[in-house]
């Protein structure tokens, strides 16, 4: 079975790409600010944020290169795409060298130019990456490289998920170590760095929003609307709960039992709010779907009889003819006409005639299966389309309709109906099958009315003069 393609929402796709460019600009701005702070020894924000990673010159360069690559990666071909891939390769290489240096203490020299000996004029402390940065920039560079070359989607998504997990772990660990001393690698990661890594990961995923993990979130479907509103809160709530727990326990001076109790209430309330929000979204989308369905129904329905109108009849007939051509599935068409309806109108008035049309709609709807289509063809003419029905079974339906008209207690005088029955044939178009049914209907009219006549098959029909 062929998979149904996603229909993307163009506005959402544009929003994702705008977000990706905004993240690239932010990374470059942060990198320039950190480098300016280091070079001119400015008393800026970078100095007030503790943590080895935030004060690393190598980190600033890595963010700057990755941000530049992110801005260039929106072009799939040409020198920009190649340059974006090169910048991401440099980021990956920086992370790999730092990781090797951290693990093996090899002293490969990537930070020598930014060490304290090089910063003696400003008397800055050593500014070196930590092992966390090595892993983070290997993953960040790998994601950027794979996005730039548009290759190995599964590997790119795997690296992005790993980077996102590391960044979120850093945020959570920092929250738990807020008021205490923790020498773990993650707890030394400043909040701005972890947040920037989260944004960088999401920015790289947003470069190609119609493939991979972001494909569902940009889809113009209920699943797309749902995921766009729920995924990000679900991702951030655990980290928010971590900081809330630390706040309850440390800042408010609450004991562990009370802090855990409040956390349970807060987490339960957050989940309940998320469910309520999703329920509102689903309710809104369902109401919109029902309104759209009602509009389509109104457009395809005859207001007087409640049956399908000529437009719906034509669409259904085209669909049945296509099924006949492709799968050799026969169907039958019944053309029906109220006998002496003009005389009825002249005798009892048009309002009485409208009442007859409404009753006819009810009788026809009751005489067919749910899969059949009863339509008002025009004026006092009606039609029945019977899928997967040969002429013999169609004649049985016609007799059932005739009996319904004969047995109904008409308010003024008996109303009868004449019916022409035709079965589809190979090579038929809409005009051909309608003409055969019409010919049979005229024969029924000319031979006494209140009867059904089966049309000759296409192969036995006399040739046109």
Tab-separated table of C-alpha atoms in Angstrom:
chain	number	residue	atom	x	y	z
A	1	UNK	CA	0.000	0.000	0.000
A	2	UNK	CA	1.349	3.418	-0.966
A	3	UNK	CA	1.843	5.786	1.944
A	4	UNK	CA	-0.277	8.919	1.917
A	5	UNK	CA	2.024	11.970	1.583
A	6	UNK	CA	2.098	14.654	4.220
A	7	UNK	CA	0.474	17.945	3.314
A	8	UNK	CA	2.668	20.608	4.883
A	9	UNK	CA	1.353	23.899	6.214
A	10	UNK	CA	3.315	26.569	4.268
A	11	UNK	CA	3.055	29.139	7.066
A	12	UNK	CA	4.407	26.673	9.632
A	13	UNK	CA	7.273	25.695	7.308
A	14	UNK	CA	8.186	29.364	6.859
A	15	UNK	CA	7.999	29.860	10.623
A	16	UNK	CA	10.413	26.986	11.225
A	17	UNK	CA	12.883	28.354	8.698
A	18	UNK	CA	12.644	31.845	10.208
A	19	UNK	CA	13.291	30.334	13.652
A	20	UNK	CA	16.343	28.514	12.289
A	21	UNK	CA	17.820	31.725	10.890
A	22	UNK	CA	17.063	33.587	14.120
A	23	UNK	CA	18.946	30.919	16.114
A	24	UNK	CA	21.897	31.209	13.732
A	25	UNK	CA	22.006	34.974	14.262
A	26	UNK	CA	21.740	34.531	18.049
A	27	UNK	CA	24.643	32.065	18.105
A	28	UNK	CA	26.829	34.447	16.117
A	29	UNK	CA	25.928	37.394	18.353
A	30	UNK	CA	26.672	35.425	21.529
A	31	UNK	CA	29.977	34.223	20.087
A	32	UNK	CA	31.032	37.768	19.161
A	33	UNK	CA	30.046	39.054	22.616
A	34	UNK	CA	32.109	36.361	24.365
A	35	UNK	CA	35.121	36.989	22.141
A	36	UNK	CA	34.864	40.753	22.686
A	37	UNK	CA	34.635	40.178	26.437
A	38	UNK	CA	37.741	38.000	26.336
A	39	UNK	CA	39.766	40.243	24.010
A	40	UNK	CA	39.072	43.583	25.652
A	41	UNK	CA	38.474	42.278	29.169
A	42	UNK	CA	35.014	43.882	29.309
A	43	UNK	CA	32.996	43.537	32.531
A	44	UNK	CA	30.068	41.940	30.729
A	45	UNK	CA	27.555	39.195	31.322
A	46	UNK	CA	29.983	36.431	30.432
A	47	UNK	CA	32.073	37.303	33.499
A	48	UNK	CA	29.118	37.134	35.841
A	49	UNK	CA	28.050	33.678	34.709
A	50	UNK	CA	30.054	30.948	36.443
A	51	UNK	CA	31.196	27.900	34.569
A	52	UNK	CA	34.203	26.784	32.583
A	53	UNK	CA	32.312	26.228	29.358
A	54	UNK	CA	30.729	29.679	29.142
A	55	UNK	CA	34.120	31.369	29.620
A	56	UNK	CA	35.879	29.224	27.002
A	57	UNK	CA	37.148	31.036	23.919
A	58	UNK	CA	37.011	27.753	22.036
A	59	UNK	CA	33.340	27.497	22.930
A	60	UNK	CA	32.674	30.980	21.599
A	61	UNK	CA	34.424	30.112	18.338
A	62	UNK	CA	32.490	26.835	18.102
A	63	UNK	CA	29.159	28.597	18.559
A	64	UNK	CA	30.134	31.274	16.046
A	65	UNK	CA	31.159	28.768	13.383
A	66	UNK	CA	28.061	26.646	13.969
A	67	UNK	CA	25.791	29.703	13.823
A	68	UNK	CA	27.406	30.829	10.556
A	69	UNK	CA	26.988	27.342	9.122
A	70	UNK	CA	23.346	27.350	10.202
A	71	UNK	CA	22.706	30.618	8.343
A	72	UNK	CA	24.337	29.273	5.174
A	73	UNK	CA	22.773	25.811	5.257
A	74	UNK	CA	19.360	26.902	3.938
A	75	UNK	CA	20.800	26.611	0.418
A	76	UNK	CA	21.005	23.002	-0.757
A	77	UNK	CA	23.599	23.556	-3.494
A	78	UNK	CA	26.362	25.953	-4.459
A	79	UNK	CA	29.255	27.471	-2.600
A	80	UNK	CA	27.132	28.398	0.429
A	81	UNK	CA	26.141	24.803	1.063
A	82	UNK	CA	29.753	23.652	0.667
A	83	UNK	CA	31.026	26.407	2.955
A	84	UNK	CA	28.357	25.552	5.539
A	85	UNK	CA	29.501	21.929	5.485
A	86	UNK	CA	33.138	23.058	5.899
A	87	UNK	CA	32.309	25.214	8.928
A	88	UNK	CA	30.437	22.333	10.562
A	89	UNK	CA	33.392	20.038	9.875
A	90	UNK	CA	35.646	22.523	11.695
A	91	UNK	CA	33.240	22.544	14.671
A	92	UNK	CA	33.220	18.760	14.697
A	93	UNK	CA	37.025	18.689	14.513
A	94	UNK	CA	37.374	21.169	17.382
A	95	UNK	CA	35.101	19.047	19.526
A	96	UNK	CA	36.913	15.842	18.613
A	97	UNK	CA	40.356	17.290	19.411
A	98	UNK	CA	39.138	18.681	22.722
A	99	UNK	CA	37.500	15.380	23.603
A	100	UNK	CA	40.701	13.461	22.865
A	101	UNK	CA	42.709	15.994	24.857
A	102	UNK	CA	40.278	15.736	27.764
A	103	UNK	CA	40.201	11.932	27.799
A	104	UNK	CA	43.850	11.185	27.074
A	105	UNK	CA	45.414	14.371	28.451
A	106	UNK	CA	47.297	14.544	25.175
A	107	UNK	CA	47.779	18.311	25.251
A	108	UNK	CA	47.185	18.780	21.539
A	109	UNK	CA	47.239	22.552	21.887
A	110	UNK	CA	43.844	23.714	20.703
A	111	UNK	CA	43.578	26.036	23.694
A	112	UNK	CA	47.194	27.104	23.998
A	113	UNK	CA	46.565	30.448	22.348
A	114	UNK	CA	43.736	31.151	24.795
A	115	UNK	CA	45.548	29.992	27.941
A	116	UNK	CA	46.585	32.264	30.770
A	117	UNK	CA	49.966	32.813	29.192
A	118	UNK	CA	48.277	34.320	26.151
A	119	UNK	CA	45.946	36.354	28.295
A	120	UNK	CA	48.575	37.803	30.595
A	121	UNK	CA	47.803	41.360	29.519
A	122	UNK	CA	44.291	41.075	30.838
A	123	UNK	CA	45.211	38.601	33.624
A	124	UNK	CA	42.341	36.323	32.641
A	125	UNK	CA	42.030	32.838	34.033
A	126	UNK	CA	42.603	29.843	31.743
A	127	UNK	CA	39.717	29.510	29.332
A	128	UNK	CA	39.539	25.909	28.256
A	129	UNK	CA	36.725	23.684	27.153
A	130	UNK	CA	35.706	20.805	29.366
A	131	UNK	CA	34.864	17.267	28.300
A	132	UNK	CA	31.200	18.192	28.016
A	133	UNK	CA	32.017	20.716	25.300
A	134	UNK	CA	33.966	18.133	23.325
A	135	UNK	CA	30.989	15.794	23.136
A	136	UNK	CA	28.537	18.646	22.530
A	137	UNK	CA	30.491	20.146	19.647
A	138	UNK	CA	31.181	16.777	18.039
A	139	UNK	CA	27.411	16.227	17.981
A	140	UNK	CA	26.641	19.827	16.959
A	141	UNK	CA	29.179	19.742	14.146
A	142	UNK	CA	27.947	16.324	13.014
A	143	UNK	CA	24.333	17.490	12.880
A	144	UNK	CA	25.309	20.623	10.965
A	145	UNK	CA	27.434	18.668	8.487
A	146	UNK	CA	24.686	16.145	7.748
A	147	UNK	CA	22.057	18.875	7.379
A	148	UNK	CA	24.323	20.854	5.031
A	149	UNK	CA	24.928	17.868	2.742
A	150	UNK	CA	21.311	16.587	3.059
A	151	UNK	CA	22.495	13.030	3.688
A	152	UNK	CA	21.958	10.185	6.174
A	153	UNK	CA	18.784	11.504	7.724
A	154	UNK	CA	18.582	8.737	10.343
A	155	UNK	CA	22.102	9.500	11.615
A	156	UNK	CA	21.411	13.229	11.686
A	157	UNK	CA	18.263	12.726	13.761
A	158	UNK	CA	20.095	10.373	16.123
A	159	UNK	CA	22.865	12.900	16.737
A	160	UNK	CA	20.317	15.683	17.251
A	161	UNK	CA	18.413	13.645	19.842
A	162	UNK	CA	21.664	12.835	21.663
A	163	UNK	CA	22.694	16.516	21.694
A	164	UNK	CA	19.271	17.557	22.924
A	165	UNK	CA	19.443	14.974	25.716
A	166	UNK	CA	22.878	16.204	26.805
A	167	UNK	CA	21.766	19.846	26.843
A	168	UNK	CA	18.583	19.063	28.796
A	169	UNK	CA	20.591	16.973	31.254
A	170	UNK	CA	22.908	19.930	31.745
A	171	UNK	CA	19.958	22.186	32.535
A	172	UNK	CA	18.473	19.691	34.981
A	173	UNK	CA	21.809	18.979	36.682
A	174	UNK	CA	22.477	22.669	37.090
A	175	UNK	CA	19.111	23.061	38.755
A	176	UNK	CA	19.813	20.286	41.256
A	177	UNK	CA	23.213	21.802	42.088
A	178	UNK	CA	21.830	25.305	42.415
A	179	UNK	CA	22.358	25.659	46.129
A	180	UNK	CA	24.966	22.972	46.638
A	181	UNK	CA	28.437	22.071	45.483
A	182	UNK	CA	28.562	19.435	42.783
A	183	UNK	CA	31.739	18.618	40.878
A	184	UNK	CA	29.986	16.619	38.150
A	185	UNK	CA	30.590	17.669	34.568
A	186	UNK	CA	26.966	18.565	33.891
A	187	UNK	CA	26.553	20.768	36.940
A	188	UNK	CA	29.447	22.973	35.773
A	189	UNK	CA	27.635	23.717	32.526
A	190	UNK	CA	26.165	27.232	32.734
A	191	UNK	CA	22.499	27.694	31.993
A	192	UNK	CA	23.119	29.998	28.967
A	193	UNK	CA	25.327	27.365	27.325
A	194	UNK	CA	22.816	24.570	27.805
A	195	UNK	CA	19.991	26.772	26.535
A	196	UNK	CA	22.032	27.780	23.494
A	197	UNK	CA	22.737	24.127	22.730
A	198	UNK	CA	18.997	23.353	22.933
A	199	UNK	CA	18.216	26.237	20.583
A	200	UNK	CA	21.028	25.220	18.241
A	201	UNK	CA	19.692	21.665	18.014
A	202	UNK	CA	16.155	22.850	17.319
A	203	UNK	CA	17.522	25.370	14.822
A	204	UNK	CA	19.346	22.679	12.850
A	205	UNK	CA	16.262	20.456	12.845
A	206	UNK	CA	14.232	23.406	11.522
A	207	UNK	CA	16.428	23.910	8.457
A	208	UNK	CA	14.571	21.079	6.675
A	209	UNK	CA	11.166	21.118	8.399
A	210	UNK	CA	9.444	18.853	5.861
A	211	UNK	CA	11.602	15.777	6.541
A	212	UNK	CA	12.665	13.819	9.586
A	213	UNK	CA	11.464	14.565	13.092
A	214	UNK	CA	9.919	17.903	12.140
A	215	UNK	CA	7.861	16.496	9.273
A	216	UNK	CA	4.874	15.651	11.459
A	217	UNK	CA	4.971	18.986	13.290
A	218	UNK	CA	4.715	20.970	10.042
A	219	UNK	CA	1.924	18.839	8.599
A	220	UNK	CA	-1.426	20.502	7.947
A	221	UNK	CA	-3.185	17.789	9.945
A	222	UNK	CA	-4.571	17.227	13.415
A	223	UNK	CA	-1.339	15.431	14.369
A	224	UNK	CA	0.712	18.398	13.177
A	225	UNK	CA	-1.339	20.914	15.154
A	226	UNK	CA	-1.208	18.657	18.215
A	227	UNK	CA	2.563	18.088	18.098
A	228	UNK	CA	3.370	21.765	17.532
A	229	UNK	CA	1.600	22.696	20.749
A	230	UNK	CA	2.571	19.798	22.980
A	231	UNK	CA	6.111	18.635	22.139
A	232	UNK	CA	8.007	21.706	23.350
A	233	UNK	CA	6.117	22.012	26.682
A	234	UNK	CA	6.580	18.268	27.237
A	235	UNK	CA	10.310	18.710	26.610
A	236	UNK	CA	10.720	21.631	29.006
A	237	UNK	CA	8.398	20.585	31.840
A	238	UNK	CA	10.813	18.072	33.468
A	239	UNK	CA	13.531	20.737	33.626
A	240	UNK	CA	11.058	23.267	35.010
A	241	UNK	CA	10.022	20.751	37.683
A	242	UNK	CA	13.676	20.316	38.673
A	243	UNK	CA	14.111	24.038	39.280
A	244	UNK	CA	10.741	24.230	41.038
A	245	UNK	CA	11.804	21.467	43.424
A	246	UNK	CA	15.036	23.285	44.229
A	247	UNK	CA	13.073	26.483	44.791
A	248	UNK	CA	10.625	24.805	47.166
A	249	UNK	CA	13.387	23.045	49.069
A	250	UNK	CA	16.067	25.711	49.323
A	251	UNK	CA	14.706	29.193	48.808
A	252	UNK	CA	11.515	28.639	50.774
A	253	UNK	CA	13.222	26.553	53.452
A	254	UNK	CA	10.784	23.652	53.116
A	255	UNK	CA	11.592	20.146	54.339
A	256	UNK	CA	11.945	17.337	51.792
A	257	UNK	CA	8.490	15.884	52.447
A	258	UNK	CA	6.763	19.220	51.938
A	259	UNK	CA	8.893	20.012	48.881
A	260	UNK	CA	8.021	16.655	47.284
A	261	UNK	CA	4.337	17.185	48.097
A	262	UNK	CA	4.294	20.604	46.470
A	263	UNK	CA	6.180	19.208	43.503
A	264	UNK	CA	3.520	16.529	43.098
A	265	UNK	CA	0.815	19.195	43.117
A	266	UNK	CA	2.713	21.394	40.658
A	267	UNK	CA	3.518	18.539	38.281
A	268	UNK	CA	-0.039	17.218	38.429
A	269	UNK	CA	-1.427	20.682	37.770
A	270	UNK	CA	0.936	21.178	34.850
A	271	UNK	CA	-0.070	17.860	33.290
A	272	UNK	CA	-3.751	18.658	33.858
A	273	UNK	CA	-3.302	22.073	32.243
A	274	UNK	CA	-1.525	20.472	29.280
A	275	UNK	CA	-4.358	17.960	28.855
A	276	UNK	CA	-6.941	20.740	29.117
A	277	UNK	CA	-5.074	22.797	26.526
A	278	UNK	CA	-4.898	19.833	24.162
A	279	UNK	CA	-8.603	19.132	24.749
A	280	UNK	CA	-9.438	22.718	23.778
A	281	UNK	CA	-7.324	22.344	20.651
A	282	UNK	CA	-8.973	19.055	19.680
A	283	UNK	CA	-12.421	20.505	20.356
A	284	UNK	CA	-11.687	23.505	18.150
A	285	UNK	CA	-10.292	21.369	15.339
A	286	UNK	CA	-13.215	18.942	15.552
A	287	UNK	CA	-15.718	21.796	15.356
A	288	UNK	CA	-13.879	23.191	12.341
A	289	UNK	CA	-13.920	19.753	10.711
A	290	UNK	CA	-17.649	19.389	11.363
A	291	UNK	CA	-18.313	22.835	9.934
A	292	UNK	CA	-16.271	22.003	6.835
A	293	UNK	CA	-18.131	18.704	6.459
A	294	UNK	CA	-21.442	20.498	6.819
A	295	UNK	CA	-20.434	23.025	4.170
A	296	UNK	CA	-19.495	20.221	1.784
A	297	UNK	CA	-22.772	18.455	2.550
A	298	UNK	CA	-24.767	21.624	1.945
A	299	UNK	CA	-22.959	22.172	-1.348
A	300	UNK	CA	-23.861	18.641	-2.512
A	301	UNK	CA	-27.434	18.476	-1.184
A	302	UNK	CA	-30.720	19.508	-2.764
A	303	UNK	CA	-32.407	21.696	-0.164
A	304	UNK	CA	-35.980	20.724	-1.042
A	305	UNK	CA	-35.726	16.924	-1.142
A	306	UNK	CA	-32.651	16.318	1.034
A	307	UNK	CA	-31.157	14.135	-1.710
A	308	UNK	CA	-27.873	14.659	-3.508
A	309	UNK	CA	-27.950	17.437	-6.099
A	310	UNK	CA	-26.809	17.371	-9.723
A	311	UNK	CA	-23.246	18.278	-8.766
A	312	UNK	CA	-22.967	15.342	-6.352
A	313	UNK	CA	-24.581	13.072	-8.962
A	314	UNK	CA	-22.007	14.038	-11.592
A	315	UNK	CA	-19.082	13.515	-9.190
A	316	UNK	CA	-20.353	10.099	-8.098
A	317	UNK	CA	-21.016	8.996	-11.673
A	318	UNK	CA	-17.472	10.001	-12.705
A	319	UNK	CA	-16.059	8.024	-9.789
A	320	UNK	CA	-18.099	4.924	-10.687
A	321	UNK	CA	-17.049	5.145	-14.331
A	322	UNK	CA	-13.401	5.353	-13.288
A	323	UNK	CA	-13.871	2.275	-11.095
A	324	UNK	CA	-15.425	0.459	-14.051
A	325	UNK	CA	-12.495	1.330	-16.303
A	326	UNK	CA	-9.795	0.446	-13.779
A	327	UNK	CA	-11.336	-2.514	-11.938
A	328	UNK	CA	-14.168	-3.651	-14.227
A	329	UNK	CA	-16.695	-2.945	-11.457
A	330	UNK	CA	-20.198	-2.653	-12.914
A	331	UNK	CA	-22.855	-0.301	-11.600
A	332	UNK	CA	-26.386	0.601	-12.571
A	333	UNK	CA	-28.148	3.897	-13.140
A	334	UNK	CA	-31.867	4.477	-12.669
A	335	UNK	CA	-33.452	7.576	-14.171
A	336	UNK	CA	-36.854	8.370	-12.637
A	337	UNK	CA	-39.556	10.883	-13.569
A	338	UNK	CA	-42.807	11.719	-11.746
A	339	UNK	CA	-45.778	11.000	-13.958
A	340	UNK	CA	-47.959	13.970	-14.972
A	341	UNK	CA	-46.273	16.226	-12.424
A	342	UNK	CA	-47.126	19.412	-14.368
A	343	UNK	CA	-50.795	18.477	-14.192
A	344	UNK	CA	-50.441	17.954	-10.439
A	345	UNK	CA	-48.915	21.405	-10.033
A	346	UNK	CA	-51.618	22.999	-12.161
A	347	UNK	CA	-54.357	21.296	-10.151
A	348	UNK	CA	-53.075	21.760	-6.604
A	349	UNK	CA	-50.452	24.515	-6.780
A	350	UNK	CA	-46.684	24.643	-6.487
A	351	UNK	CA	-46.644	24.245	-2.696
A	352	UNK	CA	-48.455	20.929	-3.070
A	353	UNK	CA	-45.979	20.021	-5.810
A	354	UNK	CA	-43.079	20.815	-3.478
A	355	UNK	CA	-44.632	18.494	-0.882
A	356	UNK	CA	-44.700	15.696	-3.478
A	357	UNK	CA	-41.015	16.314	-4.229
A	358	UNK	CA	-40.155	16.118	-0.532
A	359	UNK	CA	-42.090	12.853	-0.137
A	360	UNK	CA	-40.362	11.480	-3.234
A	361	UNK	CA	-36.992	12.267	-1.640
A	362	UNK	CA	-37.947	10.321	1.490
A	363	UNK	CA	-39.253	7.329	-0.479
A	364	UNK	CA	-36.156	7.095	-2.641
A	365	UNK	CA	-33.799	7.457	0.320
A	366	UNK	CA	-35.648	4.634	2.107
A	367	UNK	CA	-35.508	2.342	-0.916
A	368	UNK	CA	-31.716	2.264	-1.400
A	369	UNK	CA	-28.657	1.040	0.473
A	370	UNK	CA	-26.304	3.392	2.366
A	371	UNK	CA	-23.739	2.956	-0.412
A	372	UNK	CA	-26.220	3.992	-3.122
A	373	UNK	CA	-26.731	7.606	-4.161
A	374	UNK	CA	-30.202	9.030	-4.642
A	375	UNK	CA	-30.153	12.409	-6.368
A	376	UNK	CA	-32.511	15.008	-7.706
A	377	UNK	CA	-31.478	15.283	-11.320
A	378	UNK	CA	-33.577	18.349	-12.057
A	379	UNK	CA	-37.202	19.448	-11.745
A	380	UNK	CA	-39.306	16.320	-11.208
A	381	UNK	CA	-36.509	14.027	-12.478
A	382	UNK	CA	-34.510	11.879	-10.088
A	383	UNK	CA	-31.709	9.342	-10.378
A	384	UNK	CA	-30.318	6.410	-8.425
A	385	UNK	CA	-26.686	5.304	-8.711
A	386	UNK	CA	-26.175	1.720	-7.504
A	387	UNK	CA	-22.515	0.695	-7.142
A	388	UNK	CA	-21.600	-2.980	-7.726
A	389	UNK	CA	-25.106	-3.716	-8.995
A	390	UNK	CA	-26.027	-5.398	-12.281
A	391	UNK	CA	-29.177	-4.670	-14.238
A	392	UNK	CA	-31.155	-7.560	-12.718
A	393	UNK	CA	-30.615	-6.363	-9.141
A	394	UNK	CA	-31.192	-2.787	-10.264
A	395	UNK	CA	-34.568	-3.851	-11.635
A	396	UNK	CA	-35.415	-5.247	-8.188
A	397	UNK	CA	-34.650	-1.820	-6.698
A	398	UNK	CA	-36.855	-0.212	-9.347
A	399	UNK	CA	-39.756	-2.515	-8.466
A	400	UNK	CA	-39.261	-1.665	-4.775
A	401	UNK	CA	-39.511	2.034	-5.611
A	402	UNK	CA	-42.650	1.486	-7.702
A	403	UNK	CA	-44.282	-0.438	-4.848
A	404	UNK	CA	-43.361	2.330	-2.386
A	405	UNK	CA	-45.103	4.937	-4.554
A	406	UNK	CA	-48.155	2.733	-5.116
A	407	UNK	CA	-48.567	1.962	-1.414
A	408	UNK	CA	-47.975	5.462	-0.068
A	409	UNK	CA	-51.012	7.381	1.191
A	410	UNK	CA	-50.714	10.451	-0.988
A	411	UNK	CA	-52.620	13.451	0.414
A	412	UNK	CA	-54.549	14.467	-2.739
A	413	UNK	CA	-54.250	11.878	-5.472
A	414	UNK	CA	-52.058	8.913	-6.346
A	415	UNK	CA	-48.607	9.864	-7.625
A	416	UNK	CA	-46.771	7.379	-9.826
A	417	UNK	CA	-43.255	7.301	-11.214
A	418	UNK	CA	-41.622	5.908	-14.354
A	419	UNK	CA	-38.113	4.424	-14.282
A	420	UNK	CA	-35.419	3.666	-16.842
A	421	UNK	CA	-32.719	1.168	-15.796
A	422	UNK	CA	-29.265	0.928	-17.409
A	423	UNK	CA	-26.132	-1.009	-16.534
A	424	UNK	CA	-22.640	0.335	-17.157
A	425	UNK	CA	-20.659	-1.135	-20.034
A	426	UNK	CA	-16.999	-1.082	-21.109
A	427	UNK	CA	-16.083	2.150	-22.843
A	428	UNK	CA	-18.949	4.076	-21.286
A	429	UNK	CA	-18.700	7.744	-20.496
A	430	UNK	CA	-21.240	9.725	-18.496
A	431	UNK	CA	-23.233	10.762	-21.547
A	432	UNK	CA	-23.506	7.181	-22.849
A	433	UNK	CA	-24.854	5.580	-19.683
A	434	UNK	CA	-27.248	8.497	-19.032
A	435	UNK	CA	-28.548	8.284	-22.604
A	436	UNK	CA	-29.352	4.554	-22.266
A	437	UNK	CA	-31.178	5.138	-18.988
A	438	UNK	CA	-33.048	8.099	-20.475
A	439	UNK	CA	-34.079	6.032	-23.504
A	440	UNK	CA	-35.480	3.339	-21.208
A	441	UNK	CA	-37.276	6.034	-19.175
A	442	UNK	CA	-38.957	7.452	-22.280
A	443	UNK	CA	-40.040	3.942	-23.238
A	444	UNK	CA	-41.602	3.515	-19.791
A	445	UNK	CA	-43.447	6.815	-20.239
A	446	UNK	CA	-44.662	5.910	-23.734
A	447	UNK	CA	-45.890	2.433	-22.750
A	448	UNK	CA	-48.204	3.483	-19.962
A	449	UNK	CA	-46.099	5.024	-17.145
A	450	UNK	CA	-45.881	3.663	-13.566
A	451	UNK	CA	-43.378	1.033	-14.644
A	452	UNK	CA	-39.658	0.297	-15.024
A	453	UNK	CA	-37.984	-0.544	-18.330
A	454	UNK	CA	-34.505	-2.025	-18.590
A	455	UNK	CA	-32.303	-0.498	-21.269
A	456	UNK	CA	-30.643	-2.658	-23.871
A	457	UNK	CA	-26.995	-3.351	-23.112
A	458	UNK	CA	-24.401	-1.300	-24.948
A	459	UNK	CA	-23.402	-4.252	-27.117
A	460	UNK	CA	-26.986	-4.955	-28.219
A	461	UNK	CA	-28.087	-1.349	-28.651
A	462	UNK	CA	-28.839	-0.387	-32.243
A	463	UNK	CA	-26.163	1.665	-33.967
A	464	UNK	CA	-26.667	5.399	-34.125
A	465	UNK	CA	-27.945	6.613	-37.498
